[in-house]
PDB file of C-alpha atoms in Angstrom:
ATOM      1  CA  MET A  86     185.136 118.416  11.112  1.00 50.00           C
ATOM      2  CA  PRO A  87     182.413 120.554  12.699  1.00 56.00           C
ATOM      3  CA  ILE A  88     183.167 122.195  16.030  1.00 60.00           C
ATOM      4  CA  ALA A  89     180.674 121.443  18.823  1.00 55.00           C
ATOM      5  CA  ALA A  90     178.714 124.365  20.129  1.00 56.00           C
ATOM      6  CA  PRO A  91     179.682 125.511  23.615  1.00 58.00           C
ATOM      7  CA  PRO A  92     177.371 124.386  26.446  1.00 57.00           C
ATOM      8  CA  PRO A  93     174.559 126.796  27.288  1.00 57.00           C
ATOM      9  CA  MET A  94     175.271 129.360  29.983  1.00 55.00           C
ATOM     10  CA  TYR A  95     172.910 129.738  32.949  1.00 52.00           C
ATOM     11  CA  ALA A  96     172.451 132.838  35.013  1.00 53.00           C
ATOM     12  CA  PRO A  97     173.338 132.241  38.678  1.00 53.00           C
ATOM     13  CA  PRO A  98     170.284 131.877  40.945  1.00 54.00           C
ATOM     14  CA  ALA A  99     169.115 135.006  42.710  1.00 52.00           C
ATOM     15  CA  PRO A 100     170.019 135.173  46.407  1.00 48.00           C
ATOM     16  CA  PRO A 101     167.118 134.187  48.665  1.00 50.00           C
ATOM     17  CA  ALA A 102     165.103 137.131  49.913  1.00 49.00           C
ATOM     18  CA  ASP A 103     164.313 137.671  53.562  1.00 50.00           C
ATOM     19  CA  PHE A 104     161.008 135.942  54.157  1.00 54.00           C
ATOM     20  CA  GLY A 105     158.572 137.186  56.760  1.00 70.00           C
ATOM     21  CA  GLY A 106     155.403 135.646  58.089  1.00 93.00           C
ATOM     22  CA  TRP A 107     153.108 134.923  60.999  1.00 96.00           C
ATOM     23  CA  TYR A 108     154.000 132.509  63.769  1.00 98.00           C
ATOM     24  CA  LEU A 109     152.530 131.036  66.936  1.00 98.00           C
ATOM     25  CA  ARG A 110     154.540 130.565  70.112  1.00 98.00           C
ATOM     26  CA  GLY A 111     154.316 128.824  73.474  1.00 98.00           C
ATOM     27  CA  ASP A 112     156.649 128.921  76.488  1.00 98.00           C
ATOM     28  CA  ILE A 113     157.099 127.247  79.852  1.00 98.00           C
ATOM     29  CA  GLY A 114     159.617 128.202  82.515  1.00 98.00           C
ATOM     30  CA  PHE A 115     160.142 129.392  86.040  1.00 97.00           C
ATOM     31  CA  SER A 116     160.499 132.708  87.835  1.00 97.00           C
ATOM     32  CA  ASN A 117     162.943 133.899  90.481  1.00 97.00           C
ATOM     33  CA  GLN A 118     161.124 136.871  92.027  1.00 97.00           C
ATOM     34  CA  GLN A 119     161.869 139.524  94.585  1.00 97.00           C
ATOM     35  CA  PHE A 120     160.250 142.701  95.887  1.00 96.00           C
ATOM     36  CA  LYS A 121     161.673 145.879  97.372  1.00 95.00           C
ATOM     37  CA  ASP A 122     159.358 146.474 100.325  1.00 93.00           C
ATOM     38  CA  LEU A 123     156.211 145.298 102.140  1.00 94.00           C
ATOM     39  CA  HIS A 124     154.382 147.770 104.375  1.00 91.00           C
ATOM     40  CA  ASN A 125     150.988 148.804 105.712  1.00 90.00           C
ATOM     41  CA  THR A 126     149.375 152.059 104.579  1.00 90.00           C
ATOM     42  CA  ASN A 127     148.662 152.970 108.230  1.00 86.00           C
ATOM     43  CA  ALA A 128     151.631 155.278 108.858  1.00 77.00           C
ATOM     44  CA  ALA A 129     150.835 155.410 112.600  1.00 77.00           C
ATOM     45  CA  LEU A 130     152.128 151.840 112.943  1.00 77.00           C
ATOM     46  CA  TYR A 131     155.647 153.035 112.149  1.00 79.00           C
ATOM     47  CA  ALA A 132     155.659 156.255 114.199  1.00 74.00           C
ATOM     48  CA  PRO A 133     157.330 154.776 117.336  1.00 76.00           C
ATOM     49  CA  VAL A 134     159.941 152.829 115.313  1.00 83.00           C
ATOM     50  CA  VAL A 135     163.547 153.841 116.056  1.00 82.00           C
ATOM     51  CA  SER A 136     165.405 151.456 113.732  1.00 87.00           C
ATOM     52  CA  PHE A 137     164.049 149.181 110.998  1.00 87.00           C
ATOM     53  CA  GLN A 138     165.306 146.442 108.669  1.00 90.00           C
ATOM     54  CA  GLN A 139     163.290 144.169 106.359  1.00 91.00           C
ATOM     55  CA  THR A 140     164.328 140.955 104.590  1.00 93.00           C
ATOM     56  CA  SER A 141     162.203 138.939 102.155  1.00 94.00           C
ATOM     57  CA  THR A 142     162.232 135.799 100.013  1.00 95.00           C
ATOM     58  CA  VAL A 143     159.887 134.530  97.282  1.00 96.00           C
ATOM     59  CA  ASN A 144     159.645 130.889  96.210  1.00 96.00           C
ATOM     60  CA  THR A 145     160.235 129.879  92.592  1.00 96.00           C
ATOM     61  CA  GLY A 146     157.069 129.717  90.484  1.00 96.00           C
ATOM     62  CA  GLY A 147     155.974 128.321  87.136  1.00 98.00           C
ATOM     63  CA  ILE A 148     155.451 130.398  83.974  1.00 98.00           C
ATOM     64  CA  PHE A 149     153.127 129.493  81.083  1.00 98.00           C
ATOM     65  CA  ASP A 150     152.407 131.646  78.029  1.00 98.00           C
ATOM     66  CA  VAL A 151     151.089 131.581  74.472  1.00 98.00           C
ATOM     67  CA  GLY A 152     151.293 134.230  71.780  1.00 98.00           C
ATOM     68  CA  VAL A 153     151.182 135.220  68.144  1.00 98.00           C
ATOM     69  CA  GLY A 154     153.854 137.117  66.244  1.00 98.00           C
ATOM     70  CA  TYR A 155     155.126 138.302  62.887  1.00 97.00           C
ATOM     71  CA  ARG A 156     158.638 137.893  61.525  1.00 96.00           C
ATOM     72  CA  VAL A 157     159.375 140.890  59.297  1.00 95.00           C
ATOM     73  CA  ASN A 158     162.648 139.496  57.930  1.00 93.00           C
ATOM     74  CA  ASN A 159     165.661 137.474  59.062  1.00 91.00           C
ATOM     75  CA  TRP A 160     166.619 140.199  61.558  1.00 95.00           C
ATOM     76  CA  PHE A 161     163.452 141.544  63.151  1.00 97.00           C
ATOM     77  CA  ARG A 162     160.265 140.036  64.617  1.00 98.00           C
ATOM     78  CA  ALA A 163     157.580 141.002  67.111  1.00 98.00           C
ATOM     79  CA  ASP A 164     154.874 139.209  69.079  1.00 98.00           C
ATOM     80  CA  VAL A 165     152.125 139.616  71.659  1.00 99.00           C
ATOM     81  CA  ILE A 166     151.840 137.113  74.518  1.00 98.00           C
ATOM     82  CA  GLY A 167     149.469 136.272  77.342  1.00 98.00           C
ATOM     83  CA  GLN A 168     151.243 134.797  80.363  1.00 98.00           C
ATOM     84  CA  TYR A 169     150.180 133.220  83.646  1.00 98.00           C
ATOM     85  CA  ARG A 170     152.715 133.323  86.465  1.00 98.00           C
ATOM     86  CA  GLY A 171     151.797 130.682  89.024  1.00 97.00           C
ATOM     87  CA  LYS A 172     151.183 131.168  92.738  1.00 96.00           C
ATOM     88  CA  THR A 173     154.295 131.465  94.885  1.00 97.00           C
ATOM     89  CA  ASN A 174     154.721 131.722  98.635  1.00 97.00           C
ATOM     90  CA  PHE A 175     156.618 134.656 100.086  1.00 97.00           C
ATOM     91  CA  LEU A 176     158.096 135.385 103.497  1.00 96.00           C
ATOM     92  CA  ALA A 177     159.214 138.736 104.906  1.00 96.00           C
ATOM     93  CA  THR A 178     160.598 139.713 108.300  1.00 95.00           C
ATOM     94  CA  ASP A 179     160.772 143.138 109.943  1.00 91.00           C
ATOM     95  CA  SER A 180     163.422 143.528 112.649  1.00 91.00           C
ATOM     96  CA  TYR A 181     163.125 146.834 114.481  1.00 89.00           C
ATOM     97  CA  THR A 182     163.308 148.724 117.748  1.00 88.00           C
ATOM     98  CA  PHE A 183     160.544 150.984 119.032  1.00 81.00           C
ATOM     99  CA  THR A 184     159.842 153.171 122.046  1.00 79.00           C
ATOM    100  CA  ASN A 185     157.518 151.661 124.637  1.00 74.00           C
ATOM    101  CA  ALA A 186     156.793 154.013 127.575  1.00 73.00           C
ATOM    102  CA  GLY A 187     160.093 155.710 126.848  1.00 76.00           C
ATOM    103  CA  VAL A 188     162.015 152.421 126.727  1.00 80.00           C
ATOM    104  CA  VAL A 189     163.616 151.255 123.468  1.00 82.00           C
ATOM    105  CA  THR A 190     162.310 147.710 122.868  1.00 82.00           C
ATOM    106  CA  PRO A 191     163.171 145.197 120.104  1.00 86.00           C
ATOM    107  CA  GLY A 192     160.412 143.759 117.939  1.00 85.00           C
ATOM    108  CA  VAL A 193     159.912 141.338 115.043  1.00 91.00           C
ATOM    109  CA  ASP A 194     157.056 141.035 112.561  1.00 91.00           C
ATOM    110  CA  THR A 195     156.851 137.982 110.284  1.00 94.00           C
ATOM    111  CA  TYR A 196     154.743 138.081 107.109  1.00 95.00           C
ATOM    112  CA  THR A 197     153.565 135.145 105.005  1.00 96.00           C
ATOM    113  CA  GLY A 198     151.392 135.150 101.909  1.00 97.00           C
ATOM    114  CA  THR A 199     151.057 134.098  98.277  1.00 97.00           C
ATOM    115  CA  LYS A 200     151.193 136.010  95.008  1.00 97.00           C
ATOM    116  CA  SER A 201     150.471 135.395  91.328  1.00 97.00           C
ATOM    117  CA  GLU A 202     150.273 137.424  88.124  1.00 98.00           C
ATOM    118  CA  TRP A 203     148.649 137.627  84.704  1.00 98.00           C
ATOM    119  CA  LEU A 204     150.800 139.405  82.138  1.00 98.00           C
ATOM    120  CA  VAL A 205     149.947 140.757  78.676  1.00 99.00           C
ATOM    121  CA  MET A 206     152.978 142.048  76.781  1.00 99.00           C
ATOM    122  CA  ALA A 207     154.047 143.196  73.301  1.00 99.00           C
ATOM    123  CA  ASN A 208     157.657 142.269  72.485  1.00 99.00           C
ATOM    124  CA  ALA A 209     160.138 143.140  69.738  1.00 99.00           C
ATOM    125  CA  TYR A 210     163.280 141.125  68.980  1.00 99.00           C
ATOM    126  CA  VAL A 211     166.450 141.545  66.933  1.00 98.00           C
ATOM    127  CA  ASP A 212     168.047 138.323  65.659  1.00 97.00           C
ATOM    128  CA  LEU A 213     171.822 138.761  65.552  1.00 96.00           C
ATOM    129  CA  GLY A 214     172.749 136.273  62.820  1.00 94.00           C
ATOM    130  CA  THR A 215     172.727 132.499  62.448  1.00 94.00           C
ATOM    131  CA  TRP A 216     175.581 130.028  62.911  1.00 95.00           C
ATOM    132  CA  TRP A 217     175.015 126.242  62.628  1.00 93.00           C
ATOM    133  CA  CYS A 218     171.243 126.783  62.901  1.00 93.00           C
ATOM    134  CA  VAL A 219     171.660 128.741  66.184  1.00 96.00           C
ATOM    135  CA  THR A 220     170.519 132.387  66.325  1.00 97.00           C
ATOM    136  CA  PRO A 221     171.265 134.612  69.346  1.00 98.00           C
ATOM    137  CA  PHE A 222     168.708 137.357  69.920  1.00 99.00           C
ATOM    138  CA  ILE A 223     167.890 140.297  72.172  1.00 98.00           C
ATOM    139  CA  GLY A 224     164.567 142.006  72.770  1.00 98.00           C
ATOM    140  CA  ALA A 225     162.357 144.222  74.903  1.00 98.00           C
ATOM    141  CA  GLY A 226     158.691 144.312  75.822  1.00 98.00           C
ATOM    142  CA  VAL A 227     156.036 146.506  77.404  1.00 99.00           C
ATOM    143  CA  GLY A 228     152.570 145.657  78.656  1.00 99.00           C
ATOM    144  CA  ALA A 229     150.352 145.274  81.721  1.00 99.00           C
ATOM    145  CA  ALA A 230     150.517 142.960  84.747  1.00 98.00           C
ATOM    146  CA  ARG A 231     147.671 142.045  87.104  1.00 98.00           C
ATOM    147  CA  VAL A 232     149.294 141.249  90.458  1.00 98.00           C
ATOM    148  CA  THR A 233     147.251 139.337  93.060  1.00 98.00           C
ATOM    149  CA  ILE A 234     148.251 139.058  96.737  1.00 97.00           C
ATOM    150  CA  ASP A 235     146.474 136.368  98.796  1.00 96.00           C
ATOM    151  CA  ASN A 236     146.288 135.273 102.435  1.00 94.00           C
ATOM    152  CA  LEU A 237     148.709 137.751 103.972  1.00 95.00           C
ATOM    153  CA  VAL A 238     149.300 137.099 107.678  1.00 95.00           C
ATOM    154  CA  ASP A 239     151.385 139.397 109.917  1.00 93.00           C
ATOM    155  CA  THR A 240     152.504 137.885 113.222  1.00 92.00           C
ATOM    156  CA  ASN A 241     154.098 140.170 115.817  1.00 87.00           C
ATOM    157  CA  THR A 242     156.573 138.579 118.232  1.00 83.00           C
ATOM    158  CA  PRO A 243     156.533 141.020 121.185  1.00 73.00           C
ATOM    159  CA  THR A 244     152.729 141.087 121.481  1.00 76.00           C
ATOM    160  CA  ASN A 245     151.780 137.806 119.732  1.00 82.00           C
ATOM    161  CA  GLY A 246     149.331 139.922 117.742  1.00 84.00           C
ATOM    162  CA  VAL A 247     148.069 138.738 114.350  1.00 91.00           C
ATOM    163  CA  ASN A 248     146.984 140.939 111.435  1.00 90.00           C
ATOM    164  CA  LEU A 249     145.175 139.405 108.456  1.00 92.00           C
ATOM    165  CA  ALA A 250     144.411 140.630 104.938  1.00 93.00           C
ATOM    166  CA  GLY A 251     142.296 139.074 102.197  1.00 91.00           C
ATOM    167  CA  SER A 252     142.951 138.793  98.477  1.00 96.00           C
ATOM    168  CA  GLY A 253     143.622 141.946  96.472  1.00 96.00           C
ATOM    169  CA  SER A 254     144.581 142.604  92.844  1.00 97.00           C
ATOM    170  CA  LYS A 255     146.100 145.541  90.996  1.00 96.00           C
ATOM    171  CA  TRP A 256     146.945 146.320  87.343  1.00 98.00           C
ATOM    172  CA  ASN A 257     150.371 147.865  86.662  1.00 98.00           C
ATOM    173  CA  LEU A 258     152.546 148.932  83.769  1.00 98.00           C
ATOM    174  CA  ALA A 259     155.046 146.119  83.111  1.00 99.00           C
ATOM    175  CA  TRP A 260     158.217 145.934  81.032  1.00 99.00           C
ATOM    176  CA  ALA A 261     160.869 143.348  80.218  1.00 99.00           C
ATOM    177  CA  ALA A 262     164.302 142.850  78.637  1.00 99.00           C
ATOM    178  CA  HIS A 263     165.081 139.565  76.851  1.00 99.00           C
ATOM    179  CA  ALA A 264     168.110 137.626  75.593  1.00 99.00           C
ATOM    180  CA  GLY A 265     168.400 134.080  74.333  1.00 98.00           C
ATOM    181  CA  LEU A 266     169.271 131.489  71.719  1.00 98.00           C
ATOM    182  CA  ALA A 267     166.998 130.080  69.006  1.00 98.00           C
ATOM    183  CA  TYR A 268     167.624 126.745  67.252  1.00 98.00           C
ATOM    184  CA  LYS A 269     165.824 126.032  63.961  1.00 95.00           C
ATOM    185  CA  ILE A 270     164.700 122.404  64.025  1.00 95.00           C
ATOM    186  CA  ASN A 271     163.148 122.580  60.548  1.00 94.00           C
ATOM    187  CA  PRO A 272     161.827 125.374  58.281  1.00 91.00           C
ATOM    188  CA  SER A 273     158.615 125.693  60.314  1.00 93.00           C
ATOM    189  CA  THR A 274     159.746 124.979  63.910  1.00 96.00           C
ATOM    190  CA  THR A 275     162.205 126.887  66.115  1.00 97.00           C
ATOM    191  CA  LEU A 276     163.198 126.049  69.690  1.00 98.00           C
ATOM    192  CA  GLU A 277     164.081 128.915  72.079  1.00 98.00           C
ATOM    193  CA  LEU A 278     165.978 129.138  75.367  1.00 98.00           C
ATOM    194  CA  ALA A 279     165.521 132.638  76.798  1.00 98.00           C
ATOM    195  CA  TYR A 280     166.219 134.775  79.867  1.00 99.00           C
ATOM    196  CA  SER A 281     163.976 137.710  80.774  1.00 98.00           C
ATOM    197  CA  TYR A 282     164.202 140.429  83.402  1.00 99.00           C
ATOM    198  CA  VAL A 283     160.626 141.499  84.158  1.00 99.00           C
ATOM    199  CA  SER A 284     159.302 144.451  86.169  1.00 98.00           C
ATOM    200  CA  LEU A 285     155.737 143.763  87.355  1.00 98.00           C
ATOM    201  CA  GLY A 286     154.944 146.819  89.494  1.00 97.00           C
ATOM    202  CA  ASP A 287     153.235 146.674  92.903  1.00 97.00           C
ATOM    203  CA  GLY A 288     150.783 144.356  94.638  1.00 97.00           C
ATOM    204  CA  VAL A 289     148.095 145.217  97.183  1.00 97.00           C
ATOM    205  CA  THR A 290     145.874 143.248  99.584  1.00 96.00           C
ATOM    206  CA  ALA A 291     142.281 143.785 100.590  1.00 94.00           C
ATOM    207  CA  ASN A 292     141.635 145.760 103.802  1.00 92.00           C
ATOM    208  CA  SER A 293     143.457 144.325 106.806  1.00 90.00           C
ATOM    209  CA  HIS A 294     142.260 143.617 110.347  1.00 87.00           C
ATOM    210  CA  ASN A 295     143.594 142.285 113.613  1.00 86.00           C
ATOM    211  CA  PHE A 296     142.480 138.826 114.717  1.00 77.00           C
ATOM    212  CA  ASN A 297     138.766 138.861 115.679  1.00 72.00           C
ATOM    213  CA  ALA A 298     138.579 142.612 114.937  1.00 76.00           C
ATOM    214  CA  PRO A 299     136.610 144.510 112.258  1.00 78.00           C
ATOM    215  CA  LEU A 300     138.217 145.511 108.969  1.00 78.00           C
ATOM    216  CA  SER A 301     140.390 148.611 108.975  1.00 84.00           C
ATOM    217  CA  PRO A 302     140.663 151.093 106.078  1.00 85.00           C
ATOM    218  CA  TYR A 303     144.318 150.105 105.634  1.00 91.00           C
ATOM    219  CA  VAL A 304     145.918 147.646 103.212  1.00 94.00           C
ATOM    220  CA  TRP A 305     149.304 145.979 102.785  1.00 94.00           C
ATOM    221  CA  GLN A 306     151.406 146.948  99.771  1.00 96.00           C
ATOM    222  CA  VAL A 307     154.111 144.834  98.114  1.00 96.00           C
ATOM    223  CA  LYS A 308     156.331 147.302  96.271  1.00 96.00           C
ATOM    224  CA  ASN A 309     158.425 146.994  93.107  1.00 97.00           C
ATOM    225  CA  ILE A 310     158.066 143.305  92.203  1.00 98.00           C
ATOM    226  CA  THR A 311     160.711 142.105  89.717  1.00 98.00           C
ATOM    227  CA  SER A 312     161.694 138.699  88.375  1.00 98.00           C
ATOM    228  CA  ASN A 313     164.511 136.846  86.642  1.00 98.00           C
ATOM    229  CA  ASP A 314     162.808 134.339  84.318  1.00 98.00           C
ATOM    230  CA  LEU A 315     164.198 131.341  82.424  1.00 98.00           C
ATOM    231  CA  LYS A 316     161.964 129.923  79.678  1.00 98.00           C
ATOM    232  CA  LEU A 317     161.940 127.177  77.052  1.00 98.00           C
ATOM    233  CA  GLY A 318     159.736 127.960  74.072  1.00 98.00           C
ATOM    234  CA  VAL A 319     158.704 126.846  70.595  1.00 98.00           C
ATOM    235  CA  ARG A 320     157.799 128.985  67.569  1.00 98.00           C
ATOM    236  CA  TRP A 321     155.688 127.549  64.743  1.00 97.00           C
ATOM    237  CA  GLU A 322     155.859 129.385  61.410  1.00 95.00           C
ATOM    238  CA  LEU A 323     152.429 129.540  59.754  1.00 92.00           C
ATOM    239  CA  ASN A 324     153.746 130.219  56.252  1.00 80.00           C
ATOM    240  CA  THR A 325     157.222 128.879  55.540  1.00 62.00           C
ATOM    241  CA  PRO A 326     159.247 130.060  52.507  1.00 57.00           C
ATOM    242  CA  PRO A 327     158.270 128.271  49.277  1.00 57.00           C
ATOM    243  CA  ALA A 328     160.829 125.871  47.843  1.00 54.00           C
ATOM    244  CA  TYR A 329     161.663 126.471  44.180  1.00 54.00           C
ATOM    245  CA  ALA A 330     162.883 123.598  42.014  1.00 55.00           C
ATOM    246  CA  PRO A 331     165.871 124.373  39.744  1.00 59.00           C
ATOM    247  CA  PRO A 332     165.010 124.848  36.059  1.00 59.00           C
ATOM    248  CA  PRO A 333     165.441 121.794  33.817  1.00 61.00           C
ATOM    249  CA  PRO A 334     168.625 121.691  31.714  1.00 61.00           C
ATOM    250  CA  LEU A 335     168.466 123.058  28.208  1.00 57.00           C
ATOM    251  CA  VAL A 336     168.722 120.488  25.448  1.00 56.00           C
ATOM    252  CA  THR A 337     170.262 121.525  22.139  1.00 57.00           C
ATOM    253  CA  LYS A 338     169.706 119.665  18.912  1.00 57.00           C
ATOM    254  CA  GLY A 339     172.866 118.549  17.159  1.00 54.00           C
TER     255      GLY A 339
END
């Protein structure tokens, strides 16, 4: 009785290679901003000050960005984004004492205004592995920010004086640190939830003037603007990995 030939042996499939490619991205979110200091470039204003303390708050603002990137492999990717950071109101208060005819007198200045930014940034990310379609990542970025300060009004309590400044803009070096989670919805679409710490540099107004007075050569400066951002984004892969069908089974003739 003839013995049947053993079934054909197949080589195991090769492991999938890391697949890179171009992608588009878009993000929306909100900013939680702060700045270190607001002051006038006229140093003579501060000469009689004996003690000084400043507090400030900035309202939450919207963030909108789009970008293009390249995924080198399953671990590393990079992109370039353009971002608009919406107008936010800010409030600052100076509490101080100053000498007035030899008498130490308390004073308060209250500042109101708005600010916004355009940001262009190149970012690099490291993906830390994938579990159940979720990939944690970290990253960093560097670029340029155009900070605009509008409608700054300084109201002085002891004298009821008012100082005004028009819109001014300034370009600065900007940098950011990122961390987040990415969820792959399908081979071409990934959803991101990300946190970013962003340093935007300084802002500056146009020349200031007292109410009903001519412009002075002095401006107001908003120093060291930073932000804690939370964003929700989507990445669209432009060239997803090709799907290979398994080879057909071999048929042997008996």
